[in-house]
Amino acid sequence: MVDAREYHERTKHSPRSVREDDFVLDHDNRPRPYKTYEDLPKRSLPAIRPAQGATLSAVAESTADPLVDAEQVPRTDLDRETLATICYHANGVVKTIDHQRRTLRFRAASCTGKLYHVDLYLVCGDCDGLPAGVYHFDPSTFALDVVREGDYRGVLAEATGGQNGVANAPVTVVTTSTWWRNAWKYRDRTYRHAFWDSGTVLANLLGAAHALDYRAEVVAGFADDPVATLLGIDPTEEAPLELVPVGGAGSTKEPPAGAPAVDPIAPETVPLSADPVDYPLIHDAWEQSALPDGDAAREWRERCREARGASTVEAVDDGGGERVALDPVDHETASARPLHETIRRRGSCREFADEGPSRRQVGTVLDRATRGVPGDWNDGRASGLEFNDVYVLATGVEGIPDGTYQFRGDESALERLGDADRRTKQHLALDQRWAGDAHVNVYLLANADELVDRLGNRGYRLAQLEAGLALGRLYLATYAHRDLGGTGLTFYDDEVTEHLSPRATRETPMCLFAFGRRDD
């Protein structure tokens, strides 16, 4: 059994590890991108209500209640249309393209390798048009598979140790990862990708819920096995990652009383591929981070709140470098592009123009994407990223000299740390050309050792998840601009740390997003 630190070390990329890797993809064994049950009943979903809220406002929301500073109160009229809308914007099929005799279906949120290993389940009470039950969202048919009938919300409330948002929510969305769907290509690194990819899905989900004026937050602390049993999944193959209660504040409906008994079930599904390959390190890392019961979840949540801001930057180097003010646009003058439109046009840009974005555009993207998300680890009120620091390598940006910087969100400024050029950007990002061509490379780094010391192996999950949520918001904030595009990439772990040292000496990269002006 390995702890999170050993897992991270064993799954690092280096020029040598990549050069000596002789792995070849078996395209005949590629897994199906959808989970399909053999015989569960389905409930169709109605047409969606497009989330028309402005993208740059929706993705910047840092409180569970989107109207906490307004006179209005959050909506509580959760119905089947609302659930359809949230599922579509988070994990639905938003674009279909015929290419080389194949039909390609693109999802709402970015996913490593477009392998779509993240699924959504709904655990709800009686909603308008939908009876209480446990449902699986099937993007391929835009319908809900009926996993269980009845109100099982008390199971989730108990698994979280009575966390208020879950106990009072009319519906809680559960994300899972089916390991083999991603491990087919990325093997042991899939455990990292589970939180990157669920993070991008949840960034969309939170944005849609908040744009529709519903309360929503991410819950990372819960007993894992009871949730897996409720969903009828085997964690060696598919495991729960996060919970997102939606609605609930001001609800007149009574929360469920107690947790009903849950009999184990194992619904039959269509095989993912002819010969799935097992990567024990993935499940091992997940299992080592699992919590046994609600009491442990509650205790872990309290430790998280005490550990907020677990960055070691100040201890290594107290700064003082030259600042570049970013001057992001305010809400009154920001782009009003609706979230629905942004999600439908989002892609993974590979071609960038010679002329880069403006300093203000870069500042706006960074400002909106890094305000932090509401979660159980911060009582539903974020004040910026809490476990990751943000570093920027910029070239060709109007108003920002080429160089390496740390983003100072509290100042809306970049602090210069050193030089950077296109060749450096490309090399650090696994020698991928797109990173060099992009004008801005955004790295999120965390002190994994300190987080594991404070929060156990689940602290590593939280650092990766926070980075994945920021990644999802970076996508949305970028594509809210008419002329910008971006893509998530991977990297040579230790070489990134070395380049950013001494500032980042004790930190390790969690994820990378490269963006700039598109070459259309």
mmCIF file of N, CA, C and O in Angstrom, residues 20 81 121 124 128 131 165 205 232 254 275 493:
data_model
loop_
_atom_site.group_PDB
_atom_site.id
_atom_site.type_symbol
_atom_site.label_atom_id
_atom_site.label_comp_id
_atom_site.label_asym_id
_atom_site.label_seq_id
_atom_site.Cartn_x
_atom_site.Cartn_y
_atom_site.Cartn_z
ATOM 1 N N GLU A 20 12.177 6.715 -22.317
ATOM 2 C CA GLU A 20 12.366 5.268 -22.203
ATOM 3 C C GLU A 20 11.058 4.491 -22.162
ATOM 4 O O GLU A 20 11.061 3.262 -22.094
ATOM 5 N N GLU A 81 -36.565 19.714 -15.105
ATOM 6 C CA GLU A 81 -35.933 20.573 -16.104
ATOM 7 C C GLU A 81 -34.625 21.155 -15.563
ATOM 8 O O GLU A 81 -33.616 21.219 -16.277
ATOM 9 N N TYR A 121 -24.087 10.940 -10.687
ATOM 10 C CA TYR A 121 -25.243 10.279 -10.084
ATOM 11 C C TYR A 121 -26.025 11.329 -9.299
ATOM 12 O O TYR A 121 -25.425 12.243 -8.716
ATOM 13 N N CYS A 124 -31.718 12.092 -4.755
ATOM 14 C CA CYS A 124 -32.673 13.175 -4.548
ATOM 15 C C CYS A 124 -33.927 12.712 -3.822
ATOM 16 O O CYS A 124 -34.262 11.517 -3.798
ATOM 17 N N ASP A 128 -40.203 18.001 -8.484
ATOM 18 C CA ASP A 128 -41.305 18.179 -9.414
ATOM 19 C C ASP A 128 -41.007 17.414 -10.702
ATOM 20 O O ASP A 128 -40.080 17.758 -11.442
ATOM 21 N N PRO A 131 -39.562 11.306 -9.110
ATOM 22 C CA PRO A 131 -39.703 10.719 -7.774
ATOM 23 C C PRO A 131 -38.348 10.591 -7.079
ATOM 24 O O PRO A 131 -37.295 10.572 -7.716
ATOM 25 N N GLY A 165 -25.020 21.230 4.295
ATOM 26 C CA GLY A 165 -25.406 21.379 2.900
ATOM 27 C C GLY A 165 -25.995 20.118 2.321
ATOM 28 O O GLY A 165 -26.973 20.154 1.565
ATOM 29 N N LEU A 205 -20.586 22.523 -13.351
ATOM 30 C CA LEU A 205 -21.785 22.259 -12.574
ATOM 31 C C LEU A 205 -22.082 23.414 -11.612
ATOM 32 O O LEU A 205 -23.215 23.900 -11.532
ATOM 33 N N GLY A 232 -24.117 1.393 -6.032
ATOM 34 C CA GLY A 232 -23.993 0.077 -6.655
ATOM 35 C C GLY A 232 -22.750 -0.063 -7.498
ATOM 36 O O GLY A 232 -22.774 -0.705 -8.559
ATOM 37 N N GLU A 254 -38.749 19.103 4.492
ATOM 38 C CA GLU A 254 -38.028 18.557 5.627
ATOM 39 C C GLU A 254 -36.884 17.679 5.132
ATOM 40 O O GLU A 254 -37.051 16.890 4.195
ATOM 41 N N ASP A 275 -10.786 -6.408 -23.079
ATOM 42 C CA ASP A 275 -9.790 -6.905 -22.122
ATOM 43 C C ASP A 275 -9.288 -5.769 -21.231
ATOM 44 O O ASP A 275 -8.152 -5.303 -21.395
ATOM 45 N N ASP A 493 7.416 17.059 -13.928
ATOM 46 C CA ASP A 493 7.133 17.549 -12.573
ATOM 47 C C ASP A 493 8.303 18.281 -11.933
ATOM 48 O O ASP A 493 8.198 19.451 -11.542
#
